[in-house]
């Protein structure tokens, strides 16, 4: 009798069980004479059924299936599991611990080969049950990293805090940071596209600021809160350069001399934006997330839910710092 987990794709020479043992090539009619998946005869039946299954497949497919099955059997041996009595939990553990470096096959293809193998064994009554049934195997597509985003309420808090900080600090950099998050929040234009805008994209019409979109002739109004913060930033930048902002050239959102060792007026980078958002979040007691939600996402969607709302924002509702979304 074999120990659990010792099954391999090699026939045994041990004495057969009592009762008839199917001849070679008759695995399709095989029945297990006794419910003993660890017996030598059961091992022989499994090997024969596997050989018959692989014989009908092209050479390249046969090699791939064998590679997947060997990976599973190796796992069974390491974890002392008999493949013929394995449970879905054993398969889940194998899938979750499989690494592509173990074989040339990705885990998804290995898992698919094992599922086909078990289907054949169960169909020909060599195995009582298929442990892969109901197990969700990986799709094989690389998982896309989830971009962490501040919810609408948290984003509103960041804008309000940046506004208050700019008023208290009074520096060009503080006003630039406030203008950055305000435009991000109110216009739905996020970095890096927002960072590509030049000062020439701003239009002053009947006392209101407009931002001409780079990919079209559409104009986005910078009214209310965003208008005030952008103007405040441009006033301080103009004062430093000695010219009205409409006469300036260069990036809309630029570095300051203090940040660039006396140079300044260089395009703001995505790396700098991450630093700005992280600093604002830390001062507000919020977790660091690299992106903000747009303010218009606060409008209920067709399903009645608030777009961009997150459970982490729930405590901000009564914080008294959400006036931004009503301005």
mmCIF file of C-alpha atoms in Angstrom:
data_model
loop_
_atom_site.group_PDB
_atom_site.id
_atom_site.type_symbol
_atom_site.label_atom_id
_atom_site.label_comp_id
_atom_site.label_asym_id
_atom_site.label_seq_id
_atom_site.Cartn_x
_atom_site.Cartn_y
_atom_site.Cartn_z
ATOM 1 C CA UNK A 1 0.000 0.000 0.000
ATOM 2 C CA UNK A 2 1.279 3.466 -0.857
ATOM 3 C CA UNK A 3 1.438 6.310 1.579
ATOM 4 C CA UNK A 4 -0.724 9.364 1.025
ATOM 5 C CA UNK A 5 0.807 11.717 -1.453
ATOM 6 C CA UNK A 6 3.052 9.067 -2.979
ATOM 7 C CA UNK A 7 1.124 8.701 -6.241
ATOM 8 C CA UNK A 8 3.323 9.217 -9.308
ATOM 9 C CA UNK A 9 2.917 8.568 -13.012
ATOM 10 C CA UNK A 10 4.785 5.258 -12.770
ATOM 11 C CA UNK A 11 3.033 1.832 -12.644
ATOM 12 C CA UNK A 12 3.676 -0.356 -9.639
ATOM 13 C CA UNK A 13 4.758 -4.009 -9.601
ATOM 14 C CA UNK A 14 2.987 -4.811 -6.350
ATOM 15 C CA UNK A 15 0.570 -7.740 -6.245
ATOM 16 C CA UNK A 16 -2.909 -6.896 -7.548
ATOM 17 C CA UNK A 17 -5.925 -6.589 -5.341
ATOM 18 C CA UNK A 18 -8.353 -9.428 -5.056
ATOM 19 C CA UNK A 19 -10.949 -9.266 -7.758
ATOM 20 C CA UNK A 20 -10.635 -8.603 -11.480
ATOM 21 C CA UNK A 21 -8.250 -5.895 -12.641
ATOM 22 C CA UNK A 22 -9.016 -4.391 -16.059
ATOM 23 C CA UNK A 23 -6.563 -5.168 -18.809
ATOM 24 C CA UNK A 24 -4.336 -2.493 -20.298
ATOM 25 C CA UNK A 25 -6.243 -0.191 -22.555
ATOM 26 C CA UNK A 26 -9.586 -0.772 -20.851
ATOM 27 C CA UNK A 27 -9.437 2.201 -18.503
ATOM 28 C CA UNK A 28 -12.641 3.495 -20.066
ATOM 29 C CA UNK A 29 -14.572 0.679 -18.401
ATOM 30 C CA UNK A 30 -12.589 0.648 -15.189
ATOM 31 C CA UNK A 31 -14.266 0.535 -11.804
ATOM 32 C CA UNK A 32 -12.472 0.652 -8.520
ATOM 33 C CA UNK A 33 -13.028 -2.819 -7.031
ATOM 34 C CA UNK A 34 -12.485 -1.444 -3.554
ATOM 35 C CA UNK A 35 -12.655 2.076 -2.192
ATOM 36 C CA UNK A 36 -8.910 2.142 -1.606
ATOM 37 C CA UNK A 37 -7.279 4.984 -3.572
ATOM 38 C CA UNK A 38 -3.897 4.116 -2.052
ATOM 39 C CA UNK A 39 -3.759 0.579 -3.401
ATOM 40 C CA UNK A 40 -1.278 -0.583 -6.026
ATOM 41 C CA UNK A 41 -4.016 -1.576 -8.461
ATOM 42 C CA UNK A 42 -5.640 1.851 -8.200
ATOM 43 C CA UNK A 43 -2.290 3.400 -8.996
ATOM 44 C CA UNK A 44 -1.971 1.205 -12.077
ATOM 45 C CA UNK A 45 -5.470 2.197 -13.233
ATOM 46 C CA UNK A 46 -4.640 5.871 -12.775
ATOM 47 C CA UNK A 47 -1.429 5.587 -14.752
ATOM 48 C CA UNK A 48 -3.190 3.706 -17.558
ATOM 49 C CA UNK A 49 -6.084 6.185 -17.704
ATOM 50 C CA UNK A 50 -3.619 9.071 -17.816
ATOM 51 C CA UNK A 51 -1.639 7.426 -20.623
ATOM 52 C CA UNK A 52 -4.820 6.842 -22.642
ATOM 53 C CA UNK A 53 -5.871 10.469 -22.138
ATOM 54 C CA UNK A 54 -2.515 11.855 -23.228
ATOM 55 C CA UNK A 55 -2.239 9.515 -26.234
ATOM 56 C CA UNK A 56 -5.038 11.354 -28.051
ATOM 57 C CA UNK A 57 -3.297 14.728 -27.819
ATOM 58 C CA UNK A 58 -0.652 16.362 -30.041
ATOM 59 C CA UNK A 59 2.924 16.236 -28.846
ATOM 60 C CA UNK A 60 3.071 19.868 -27.725
ATOM 61 C CA UNK A 61 -0.218 19.578 -25.816
ATOM 62 C CA UNK A 62 0.881 16.283 -24.237
ATOM 63 C CA UNK A 63 4.064 17.838 -22.915
ATOM 64 C CA UNK A 64 2.188 20.841 -21.524
ATOM 65 C CA UNK A 65 -0.405 18.672 -19.773
ATOM 66 C CA UNK A 66 2.291 16.490 -18.240
ATOM 67 C CA UNK A 67 4.083 19.560 -16.939
ATOM 68 C CA UNK A 68 0.929 20.797 -15.234
ATOM 69 C CA UNK A 69 0.106 17.392 -13.742
ATOM 70 C CA UNK A 70 3.640 16.929 -12.463
ATOM 71 C CA UNK A 71 3.466 20.301 -10.725
ATOM 72 C CA UNK A 72 0.274 19.219 -8.957
ATOM 73 C CA UNK A 73 1.656 15.788 -8.027
ATOM 74 C CA UNK A 74 4.820 17.375 -6.691
ATOM 75 C CA UNK A 75 2.704 19.624 -4.508
ATOM 76 C CA UNK A 76 0.714 16.613 -3.283
ATOM 77 C CA UNK A 77 3.899 14.805 -2.366
ATOM 78 C CA UNK A 78 5.239 17.791 -0.438
ATOM 79 C CA UNK A 79 1.984 18.255 1.470
ATOM 80 C CA UNK A 80 1.316 14.506 2.007
ATOM 81 C CA UNK A 81 -1.936 14.519 0.046
ATOM 82 C CA UNK A 82 -3.141 11.622 -2.074
ATOM 83 C CA UNK A 83 -4.296 13.141 -5.404
ATOM 84 C CA UNK A 84 -7.197 10.684 -5.607
ATOM 85 C CA UNK A 85 -8.585 11.881 -2.263
ATOM 86 C CA UNK A 86 -7.590 15.545 -2.553
ATOM 87 C CA UNK A 87 -10.133 18.205 -1.599
ATOM 88 C CA UNK A 88 -10.866 21.602 -3.157
ATOM 89 C CA UNK A 89 -8.937 23.150 -0.271
ATOM 90 C CA UNK A 90 -5.834 21.242 -1.345
ATOM 91 C CA UNK A 91 -6.240 22.582 -4.891
ATOM 92 C CA UNK A 92 -6.791 26.126 -3.638
ATOM 93 C CA UNK A 93 -3.624 25.885 -1.569
ATOM 94 C CA UNK A 94 -1.699 24.640 -4.605
ATOM 95 C CA UNK A 95 -3.006 27.435 -6.818
ATOM 96 C CA UNK A 96 -2.326 30.108 -4.219
ATOM 97 C CA UNK A 97 1.258 28.959 -3.675
ATOM 98 C CA UNK A 98 2.120 28.202 -7.301
ATOM 99 C CA UNK A 99 4.759 30.373 -8.893
ATOM 100 C CA UNK A 100 5.497 30.797 -12.546
ATOM 101 C CA UNK A 101 9.184 30.177 -11.878
ATOM 102 C CA UNK A 102 8.455 26.559 -10.894
ATOM 103 C CA UNK A 103 7.839 25.562 -14.521
ATOM 104 C CA UNK A 104 7.752 27.205 -17.911
ATOM 105 C CA UNK A 105 3.930 27.212 -17.748
ATOM 106 C CA UNK A 106 1.972 30.006 -16.099
ATOM 107 C CA UNK A 107 -0.133 28.874 -13.097
ATOM 108 C CA UNK A 108 -3.387 29.296 -15.049
ATOM 109 C CA UNK A 109 -2.359 26.769 -17.714
ATOM 110 C CA UNK A 110 -1.075 24.318 -15.136
ATOM 111 C CA UNK A 111 -4.384 24.499 -13.316
ATOM 112 C CA UNK A 112 -6.312 24.003 -16.572
ATOM 113 C CA UNK A 113 -4.336 20.824 -17.344
ATOM 114 C CA UNK A 114 -5.059 19.407 -13.893
ATOM 115 C CA UNK A 115 -8.765 20.168 -14.247
ATOM 116 C CA UNK A 116 -8.912 18.332 -17.600
ATOM 117 C CA UNK A 117 -7.006 15.407 -16.115
ATOM 118 C CA UNK A 118 -9.432 15.042 -13.206
ATOM 119 C CA UNK A 119 -12.408 15.310 -15.551
ATOM 120 C CA UNK A 120 -11.041 12.333 -17.474
ATOM 121 C CA UNK A 121 -10.373 10.294 -14.323
ATOM 122 C CA UNK A 122 -13.860 10.910 -12.956
ATOM 123 C CA UNK A 123 -15.500 10.220 -16.315
ATOM 124 C CA UNK A 124 -13.778 6.840 -16.492
ATOM 125 C CA UNK A 125 -14.454 6.134 -12.816
ATOM 126 C CA UNK A 126 -10.841 5.947 -11.760
ATOM 127 C CA UNK A 127 -11.352 8.806 -9.300
ATOM 128 C CA UNK A 128 -14.408 9.248 -7.096
ATOM 129 C CA UNK A 129 -14.558 13.055 -7.199
ATOM 130 C CA UNK A 130 -12.944 16.010 -8.929
ATOM 131 C CA UNK A 131 -11.287 18.293 -6.342
ATOM 132 C CA UNK A 132 -10.964 21.097 -8.902
ATOM 133 C CA UNK A 133 -14.727 21.416 -9.284
ATOM 134 C CA UNK A 134 -15.895 24.816 -8.094
ATOM 135 C CA UNK A 135 -12.377 26.188 -7.676
ATOM 136 C CA UNK A 136 -11.793 29.518 -9.403
ATOM 137 C CA UNK A 137 -8.470 29.357 -11.186
ATOM 138 C CA UNK A 138 -6.490 32.476 -12.125
ATOM 139 C CA UNK A 139 -7.309 33.923 -15.531
ATOM 140 C CA UNK A 140 -3.699 34.068 -16.592
ATOM 141 C CA UNK A 141 -3.899 37.813 -17.239
ATOM 142 C CA UNK A 142 -1.569 39.883 -15.089
ATOM 143 C CA UNK A 143 -3.445 41.611 -12.342
ATOM 144 C CA UNK A 144 -3.733 45.309 -12.852
ATOM 145 C CA UNK A 145 -2.569 47.238 -9.851
ATOM 146 C CA UNK A 146 -5.404 49.023 -8.133
ATOM 147 C CA UNK A 147 -4.927 52.757 -8.046
ATOM 148 C CA UNK A 148 -5.880 54.036 -4.629
ATOM 149 C CA UNK A 149 -8.097 57.095 -4.870
ATOM 150 C CA UNK A 150 -9.321 59.545 -2.246
ATOM 151 C CA UNK A 151 -13.098 59.509 -2.185
ATOM 152 C CA UNK A 152 -15.087 62.625 -3.014
ATOM 153 C CA UNK A 153 -15.430 63.710 0.608
ATOM 154 C CA UNK A 154 -11.748 63.169 1.373
ATOM 155 C CA UNK A 155 -10.817 65.032 -1.785
ATOM 156 C CA UNK A 156 -13.041 67.917 -0.688
ATOM 157 C CA UNK A 157 -11.262 68.014 2.667
ATOM 158 C CA UNK A 158 -7.893 68.182 0.901
ATOM 159 C CA UNK A 159 -9.046 71.143 -1.201
ATOM 160 C CA UNK A 160 -10.402 72.974 1.847
ATOM 161 C CA UNK A 161 -7.220 72.353 3.802
ATOM 162 C CA UNK A 162 -5.010 73.491 0.913
ATOM 163 C CA UNK A 163 -7.109 76.677 0.709
ATOM 164 C CA UNK A 164 -6.705 77.396 4.429
ATOM 165 C CA UNK A 165 -2.986 76.603 4.281
ATOM 166 C CA UNK A 166 -2.474 78.975 1.351
ATOM 167 C CA UNK A 167 -4.230 81.810 3.199
ATOM 168 C CA UNK A 168 -2.171 81.226 6.344
ATOM 169 C CA UNK A 169 1.176 80.618 4.651
ATOM 170 C CA UNK A 170 0.849 83.137 1.836
ATOM 171 C CA UNK A 171 3.670 81.604 -0.224
ATOM 172 C CA UNK A 172 3.529 81.024 -3.957
ATOM 173 C CA UNK A 173 4.088 77.303 -3.416
ATOM 174 C CA UNK A 174 1.156 76.980 -1.009
ATOM 175 C CA UNK A 175 -1.150 78.824 -3.407
ATOM 176 C CA UNK A 176 0.098 76.678 -6.289
ATOM 177 C CA UNK A 177 -0.718 73.502 -4.343
ATOM 178 C CA UNK A 178 -4.214 74.827 -3.585
ATOM 179 C CA UNK A 179 -4.776 75.720 -7.252
ATOM 180 C CA UNK A 180 -3.577 72.269 -8.278
ATOM 181 C CA UNK A 181 -5.990 70.275 -6.118
ATOM 182 C CA UNK A 182 -8.854 72.708 -6.790
ATOM 183 C CA UNK A 183 -8.540 72.378 -10.578
ATOM 184 C CA UNK A 184 -8.182 68.607 -10.202
ATOM 185 C CA UNK A 185 -11.309 68.469 -8.042
ATOM 186 C CA UNK A 186 -13.534 70.838 -10.025
ATOM 187 C CA UNK A 187 -12.549 70.246 -13.652
ATOM 188 C CA UNK A 188 -12.044 66.433 -13.661
ATOM 189 C CA UNK A 189 -8.708 67.037 -15.399
ATOM 190 C CA UNK A 190 -6.155 65.058 -13.412
ATOM 191 C CA UNK A 191 -2.384 64.826 -13.623
ATOM 192 C CA UNK A 192 -0.472 64.148 -15.750
ATOM 193 C CA UNK A 193 -2.711 65.834 -18.425
ATOM 194 C CA UNK A 194 -3.337 68.755 -16.071
ATOM 195 C CA UNK A 195 0.402 69.307 -15.754
ATOM 196 C CA UNK A 196 0.779 69.678 -19.522
ATOM 197 C CA UNK A 197 -1.320 72.865 -19.695
ATOM 198 C CA UNK A 198 0.403 76.158 -20.475
ATOM 199 C CA UNK A 199 -0.583 79.561 -19.136
ATOM 200 C CA UNK A 200 -1.845 80.334 -22.644
ATOM 201 C CA UNK A 201 -4.679 77.848 -22.043
ATOM 202 C CA UNK A 202 -6.281 80.294 -19.578
ATOM 203 C CA UNK A 203 -8.887 82.726 -20.879
ATOM 204 C CA UNK A 204 -10.365 85.668 -19.004
ATOM 205 C CA UNK A 205 -13.894 86.366 -20.233
ATOM 206 C CA UNK A 206 -16.278 88.811 -18.536
ATOM 207 C CA UNK A 207 -14.360 88.494 -15.313
ATOM 208 C CA UNK A 208 -14.343 84.698 -15.288
ATOM 209 C CA UNK A 209 -11.441 82.355 -15.844
ATOM 210 C CA UNK A 210 -11.772 79.562 -18.380
ATOM 211 C CA UNK A 211 -9.442 76.707 -19.170
ATOM 212 C CA UNK A 212 -9.324 75.645 -22.815
ATOM 213 C CA UNK A 213 -8.955 71.871 -23.026
ATOM 214 C CA UNK A 214 -5.824 70.683 -24.767
ATOM 215 C CA UNK A 215 -7.553 68.037 -26.869
ATOM 216 C CA UNK A 216 -10.417 70.207 -28.128
ATOM 217 C CA UNK A 217 -11.787 73.715 -28.292
ATOM 218 C CA UNK A 218 -14.015 73.053 -25.278
ATOM 219 C CA UNK A 219 -13.670 75.440 -22.367
ATOM 220 C CA UNK A 220 -13.980 74.539 -18.693
ATOM 221 C CA UNK A 221 -15.040 77.341 -16.335
ATOM 222 C CA UNK A 222 -12.869 77.934 -13.299
ATOM 223 C CA UNK A 223 -15.631 79.572 -11.335
ATOM 224 C CA UNK A 224 -16.132 80.035 -7.624
ATOM 225 C CA UNK A 225 -13.621 78.256 -5.440
ATOM 226 C CA UNK A 226 -11.253 77.115 -8.191
ATOM 227 C CA UNK A 227 -11.269 80.577 -9.785
ATOM 228 C CA UNK A 228 -10.253 82.252 -6.506
ATOM 229 C CA UNK A 229 -7.415 79.813 -5.800
ATOM 230 C CA UNK A 230 -6.018 79.923 -9.330
ATOM 231 C CA UNK A 231 -6.101 83.739 -9.297
ATOM 232 C CA UNK A 232 -4.386 83.794 -5.917
ATOM 233 C CA UNK A 233 -1.625 81.592 -7.259
ATOM 234 C CA UNK A 234 -1.165 83.631 -10.443
ATOM 235 C CA UNK A 235 -1.057 86.899 -8.487
ATOM 236 C CA UNK A 236 1.850 85.666 -6.378
ATOM 237 C CA UNK A 237 3.653 84.229 -9.364
ATOM 238 C CA UNK A 238 3.174 87.485 -11.284
ATOM 239 C CA UNK A 239 4.448 89.510 -8.324
ATOM 240 C CA UNK A 240 7.642 87.484 -8.268
ATOM 241 C CA UNK A 241 8.220 87.876 -12.008
ATOM 242 C CA UNK A 242 7.113 91.517 -12.199
ATOM 243 C CA UNK A 243 4.530 91.007 -14.960
ATOM 244 C CA UNK A 244 0.797 90.406 -15.165
ATOM 245 C CA UNK A 245 -0.002 86.722 -15.510
ATOM 246 C CA UNK A 246 -1.557 87.273 -18.965
ATOM 247 C CA UNK A 247 1.892 88.367 -20.140
ATOM 248 C CA UNK A 248 3.642 85.314 -18.708
ATOM 249 C CA UNK A 249 4.653 82.248 -20.674
ATOM 250 C CA UNK A 250 5.347 78.756 -19.486
ATOM 251 C CA UNK A 251 3.530 75.963 -17.640
ATOM 252 C CA UNK A 252 0.276 76.698 -15.883
ATOM 253 C CA UNK A 253 1.463 74.883 -12.768
ATOM 254 C CA UNK A 254 5.164 75.505 -12.195
ATOM 255 C CA UNK A 255 7.847 74.937 -9.622
ATOM 256 C CA UNK A 256 9.027 77.755 -7.380
ATOM 257 C CA UNK A 257 12.624 78.960 -7.001
ATOM 258 C CA UNK A 258 12.684 77.562 -3.471
ATOM 259 C CA UNK A 259 11.965 74.078 -4.842
ATOM 260 C CA UNK A 260 14.444 74.145 -7.697
ATOM 261 C CA UNK A 261 17.459 75.880 -6.200
ATOM 262 C CA UNK A 262 16.731 79.326 -7.587
ATOM 263 C CA UNK A 263 15.412 78.277 -11.003
ATOM 264 C CA UNK A 264 11.664 77.921 -10.727
ATOM 265 C CA UNK A 265 8.976 78.121 -13.429
ATOM 266 C CA UNK A 266 9.641 74.572 -14.588
ATOM 267 C CA UNK A 267 6.701 72.253 -15.322
ATOM 268 C CA UNK A 268 5.351 70.552 -12.240
ATOM 269 C CA UNK A 269 6.090 66.812 -12.381
ATOM 270 C CA UNK A 270 3.949 63.837 -11.386
ATOM 271 C CA UNK A 271 6.507 62.991 -8.713
ATOM 272 C CA UNK A 272 6.110 66.462 -7.198
ATOM 273 C CA UNK A 273 2.312 66.058 -7.258
ATOM 274 C CA UNK A 274 2.607 62.826 -5.264
ATOM 275 C CA UNK A 275 4.649 64.665 -2.646
ATOM 276 C CA UNK A 276 2.081 67.481 -2.493
ATOM 277 C CA UNK A 277 -0.916 65.152 -2.128
ATOM 278 C CA UNK A 278 0.887 63.040 0.473
ATOM 279 C CA UNK A 279 1.742 66.111 2.566
ATOM 280 C CA UNK A 280 -1.820 67.455 2.406
ATOM 281 C CA UNK A 281 -3.247 64.056 3.370
ATOM 282 C CA UNK A 282 -0.887 63.732 6.341
ATOM 283 C CA UNK A 283 -1.908 67.150 7.671
ATOM 284 C CA UNK A 284 -5.572 66.177 7.324
ATOM 285 C CA UNK A 285 -5.070 62.819 9.051
ATOM 286 C CA UNK A 286 -5.971 60.920 5.875
ATOM 287 C CA UNK A 287 -4.217 57.854 4.445
ATOM 288 C CA UNK A 288 -1.926 58.480 1.513
ATOM 289 C CA UNK A 289 -3.619 57.924 -1.816
ATOM 290 C CA UNK A 290 -2.075 59.256 -5.014
ATOM 291 C CA UNK A 291 -5.271 60.432 -6.706
ATOM 292 C CA UNK A 292 -8.283 62.616 -5.986
ATOM 293 C CA UNK A 293 -11.880 62.149 -7.043
ATOM 294 C CA UNK A 294 -13.635 64.831 -9.073
ATOM 295 C CA UNK A 295 -16.205 66.957 -7.307
ATOM 296 C CA UNK A 296 -18.902 66.244 -9.898
ATOM 297 C CA UNK A 297 -18.691 62.587 -8.846
ATOM 298 C CA UNK A 298 -20.585 63.608 -5.717
ATOM 299 C CA UNK A 299 -23.748 63.704 -7.780
ATOM 300 C CA UNK A 300 -25.776 60.487 -7.394
ATOM 301 C CA UNK A 301 -25.440 58.118 -10.332
ATOM 302 C CA UNK A 302 -28.149 56.125 -12.038
ATOM 303 C CA UNK A 303 -27.931 53.454 -9.348
ATOM 304 C CA UNK A 304 -28.502 56.085 -6.666
ATOM 305 C CA UNK A 305 -25.062 55.684 -5.123
ATOM 306 C CA UNK A 306 -22.590 58.496 -4.704
ATOM 307 C CA UNK A 307 -19.761 58.086 -7.192
ATOM 308 C CA UNK A 308 -16.291 57.922 -5.690
ATOM 309 C CA UNK A 309 -17.636 57.637 -2.143
ATOM 310 C CA UNK A 310 -15.634 55.339 0.097
ATOM 311 C CA UNK A 311 -16.290 53.943 3.547
ATOM 312 C CA UNK A 312 -13.128 55.669 4.778
ATOM 313 C CA UNK A 313 -14.848 58.982 4.006
ATOM 314 C CA UNK A 314 -17.806 58.259 6.254
ATOM 315 C CA UNK A 315 -16.221 59.955 9.274
ATOM 316 C CA UNK A 316 -15.690 63.146 7.288
ATOM 317 C CA UNK A 317 -19.387 63.857 6.826
ATOM 318 C CA UNK A 318 -19.688 65.529 10.213
ATOM 319 C CA UNK A 319 -16.201 67.048 10.199
ATOM 320 C CA UNK A 320 -17.410 70.535 9.339
ATOM 321 C CA UNK A 321 -14.818 70.808 6.558
ATOM 322 C CA UNK A 322 -16.963 69.961 3.576
ATOM 323 C CA UNK A 323 -18.095 73.420 2.465
ATOM 324 C CA UNK A 324 -16.096 72.897 -0.704
ATOM 325 C CA UNK A 325 -18.722 70.678 -2.290
ATOM 326 C CA UNK A 326 -21.411 73.325 -2.029
ATOM 327 C CA UNK A 327 -19.417 76.235 -3.424
#
